[in-house]
PDB file of C-alpha atoms in Angstrom:
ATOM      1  CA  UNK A  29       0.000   0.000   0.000  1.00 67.00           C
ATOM      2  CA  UNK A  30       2.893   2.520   0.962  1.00 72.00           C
ATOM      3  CA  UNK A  31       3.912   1.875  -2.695  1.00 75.00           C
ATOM      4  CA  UNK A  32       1.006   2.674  -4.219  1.00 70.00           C
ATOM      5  CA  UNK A  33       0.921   6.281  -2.190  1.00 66.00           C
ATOM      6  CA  UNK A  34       4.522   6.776  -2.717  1.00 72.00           C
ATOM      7  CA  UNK A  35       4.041   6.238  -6.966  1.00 72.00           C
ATOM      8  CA  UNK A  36       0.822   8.356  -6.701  1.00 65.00           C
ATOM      9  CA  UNK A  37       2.819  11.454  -5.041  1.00 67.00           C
ATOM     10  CA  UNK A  38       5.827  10.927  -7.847  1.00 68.00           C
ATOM     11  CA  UNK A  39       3.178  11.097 -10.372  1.00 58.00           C
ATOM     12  CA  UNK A  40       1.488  14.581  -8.657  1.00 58.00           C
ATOM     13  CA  UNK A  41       4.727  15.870  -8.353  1.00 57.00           C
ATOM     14  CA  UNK A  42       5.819  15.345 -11.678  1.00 60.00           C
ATOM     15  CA  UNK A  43       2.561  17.087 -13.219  1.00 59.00           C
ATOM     16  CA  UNK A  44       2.936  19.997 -10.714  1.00 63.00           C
ATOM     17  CA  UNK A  45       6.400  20.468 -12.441  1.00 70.00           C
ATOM     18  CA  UNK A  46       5.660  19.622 -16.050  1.00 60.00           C
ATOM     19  CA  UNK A  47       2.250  21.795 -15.974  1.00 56.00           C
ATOM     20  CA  UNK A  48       3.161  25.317 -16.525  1.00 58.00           C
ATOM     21  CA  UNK A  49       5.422  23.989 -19.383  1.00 53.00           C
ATOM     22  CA  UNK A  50       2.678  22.304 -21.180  1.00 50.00           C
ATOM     23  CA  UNK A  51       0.447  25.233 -20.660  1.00 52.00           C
ATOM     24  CA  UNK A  52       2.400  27.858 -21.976  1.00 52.00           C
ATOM     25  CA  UNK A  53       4.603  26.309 -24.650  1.00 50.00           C
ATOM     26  CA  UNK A  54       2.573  27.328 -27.231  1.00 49.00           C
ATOM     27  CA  UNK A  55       1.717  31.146 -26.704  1.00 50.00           C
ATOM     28  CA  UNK A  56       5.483  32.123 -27.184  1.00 53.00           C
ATOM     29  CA  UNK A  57       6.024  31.300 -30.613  1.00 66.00           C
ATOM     30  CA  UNK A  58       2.421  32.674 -31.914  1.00 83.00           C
ATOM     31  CA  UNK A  59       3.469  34.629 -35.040  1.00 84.00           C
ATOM     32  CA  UNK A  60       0.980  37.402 -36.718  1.00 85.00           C
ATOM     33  CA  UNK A  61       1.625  38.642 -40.109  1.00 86.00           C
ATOM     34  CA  UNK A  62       1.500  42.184 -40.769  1.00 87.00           C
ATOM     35  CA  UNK A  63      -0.050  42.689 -44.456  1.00 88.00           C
ATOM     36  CA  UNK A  64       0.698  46.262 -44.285  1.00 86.00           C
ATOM     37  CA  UNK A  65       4.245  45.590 -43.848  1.00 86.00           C
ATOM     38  CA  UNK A  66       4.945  42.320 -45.474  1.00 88.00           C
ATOM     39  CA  UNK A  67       6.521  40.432 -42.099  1.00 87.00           C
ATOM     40  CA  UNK A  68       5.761  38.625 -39.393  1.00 87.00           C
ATOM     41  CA  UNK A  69       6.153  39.549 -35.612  1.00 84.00           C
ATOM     42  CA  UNK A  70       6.484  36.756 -32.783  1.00 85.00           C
ATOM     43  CA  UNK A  71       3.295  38.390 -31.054  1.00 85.00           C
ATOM     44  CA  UNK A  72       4.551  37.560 -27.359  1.00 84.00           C
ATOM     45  CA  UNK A  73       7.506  40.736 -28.253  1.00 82.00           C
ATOM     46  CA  UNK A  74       4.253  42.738 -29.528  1.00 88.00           C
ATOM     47  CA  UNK A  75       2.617  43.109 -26.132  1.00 90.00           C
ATOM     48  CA  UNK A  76       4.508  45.638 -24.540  1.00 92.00           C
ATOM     49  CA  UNK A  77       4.419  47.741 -28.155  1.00 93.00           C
ATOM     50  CA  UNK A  78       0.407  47.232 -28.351  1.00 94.00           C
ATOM     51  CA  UNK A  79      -0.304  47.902 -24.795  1.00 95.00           C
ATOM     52  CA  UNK A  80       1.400  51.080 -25.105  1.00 96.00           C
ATOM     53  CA  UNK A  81      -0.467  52.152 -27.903  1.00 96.00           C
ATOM     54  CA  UNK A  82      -3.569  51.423 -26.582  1.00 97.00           C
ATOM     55  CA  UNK A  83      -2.156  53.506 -23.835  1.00 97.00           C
ATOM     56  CA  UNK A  84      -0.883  56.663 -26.366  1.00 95.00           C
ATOM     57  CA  UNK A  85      -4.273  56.329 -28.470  1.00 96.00           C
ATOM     58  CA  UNK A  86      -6.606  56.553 -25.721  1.00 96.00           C
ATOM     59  CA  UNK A  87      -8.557  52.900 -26.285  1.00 96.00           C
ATOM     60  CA  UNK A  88      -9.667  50.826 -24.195  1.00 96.00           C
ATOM     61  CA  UNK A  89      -7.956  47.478 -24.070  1.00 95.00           C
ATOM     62  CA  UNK A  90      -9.342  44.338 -26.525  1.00 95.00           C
ATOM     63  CA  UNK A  91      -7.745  41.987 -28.163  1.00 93.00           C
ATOM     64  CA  UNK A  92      -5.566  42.728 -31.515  1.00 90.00           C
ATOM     65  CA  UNK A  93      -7.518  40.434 -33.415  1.00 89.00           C
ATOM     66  CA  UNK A  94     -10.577  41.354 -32.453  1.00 94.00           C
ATOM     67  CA  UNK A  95     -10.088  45.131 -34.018  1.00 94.00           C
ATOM     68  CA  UNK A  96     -11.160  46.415 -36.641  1.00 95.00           C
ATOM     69  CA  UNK A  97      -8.942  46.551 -39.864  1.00 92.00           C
ATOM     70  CA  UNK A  98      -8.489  50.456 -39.842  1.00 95.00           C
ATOM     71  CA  UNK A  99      -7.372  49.622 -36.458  1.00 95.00           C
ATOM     72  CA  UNK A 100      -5.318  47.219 -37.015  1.00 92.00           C
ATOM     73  CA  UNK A 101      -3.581  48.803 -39.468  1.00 92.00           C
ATOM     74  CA  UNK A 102      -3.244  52.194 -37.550  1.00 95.00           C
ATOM     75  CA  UNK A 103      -1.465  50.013 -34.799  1.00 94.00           C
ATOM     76  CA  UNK A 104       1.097  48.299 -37.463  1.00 92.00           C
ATOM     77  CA  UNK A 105       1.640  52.335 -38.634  1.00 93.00           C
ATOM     78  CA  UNK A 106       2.379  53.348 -35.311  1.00 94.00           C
ATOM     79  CA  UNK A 107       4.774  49.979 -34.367  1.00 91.00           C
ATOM     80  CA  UNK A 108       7.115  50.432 -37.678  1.00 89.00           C
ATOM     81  CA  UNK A 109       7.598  54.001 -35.873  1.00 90.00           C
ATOM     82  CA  UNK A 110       8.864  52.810 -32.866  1.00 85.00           C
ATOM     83  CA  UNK A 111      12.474  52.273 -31.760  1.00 73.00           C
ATOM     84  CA  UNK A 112      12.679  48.357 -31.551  1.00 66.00           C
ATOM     85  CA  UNK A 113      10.623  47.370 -34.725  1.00 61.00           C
ATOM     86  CA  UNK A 114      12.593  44.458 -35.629  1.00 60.00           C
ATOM     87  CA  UNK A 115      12.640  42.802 -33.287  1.00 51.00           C
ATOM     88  CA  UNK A 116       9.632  40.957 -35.227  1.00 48.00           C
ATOM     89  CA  UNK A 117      11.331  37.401 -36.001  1.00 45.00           C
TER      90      UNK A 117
END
């Protein structure tokens, strides 16, 4: 019986550890094309740059895809301005 308890907290322990890397793997390496542009930015480098324009253009916060296409493409406008724009790959 001990056994069975001790194989049971190996097994919880080893999800504990392996969960936040299964969770998250995928999110970092989300790519969205800019059609304005012509290139592709890893979208997890994006966040700070789309928060703060949310931020400098006085809207409220909703997802990027979610926008409309004048917005979008005001946002990929404003990014290609900014110090740091390739950074996209």
């Amino acid at each position: 019986m001990r056994s069975v308890f001790r194989s049971l907290a190996s097994l919880l322990l080893a999800v504990a550890i392996a969960a936040p890397v299964l969770t998250t793997g995928c999110e970092v390496h989300a790519r969205v094309y800019d059609p304005y542009y012509r290139d592709y930015h890893v979208w997890a480098g994006e966040e700070p740059y789309y928060t703060q324009w949310e931020h400098d253009t006085h809207r409220e916060h909703r997802d990027f895809d979610r926008r409309s296409t004048d917005e979008q493409k005001d946002y990929w406008n404003w990014r290609h301005k900014q110090e740091g724009h390739d950074d996209r790959h």
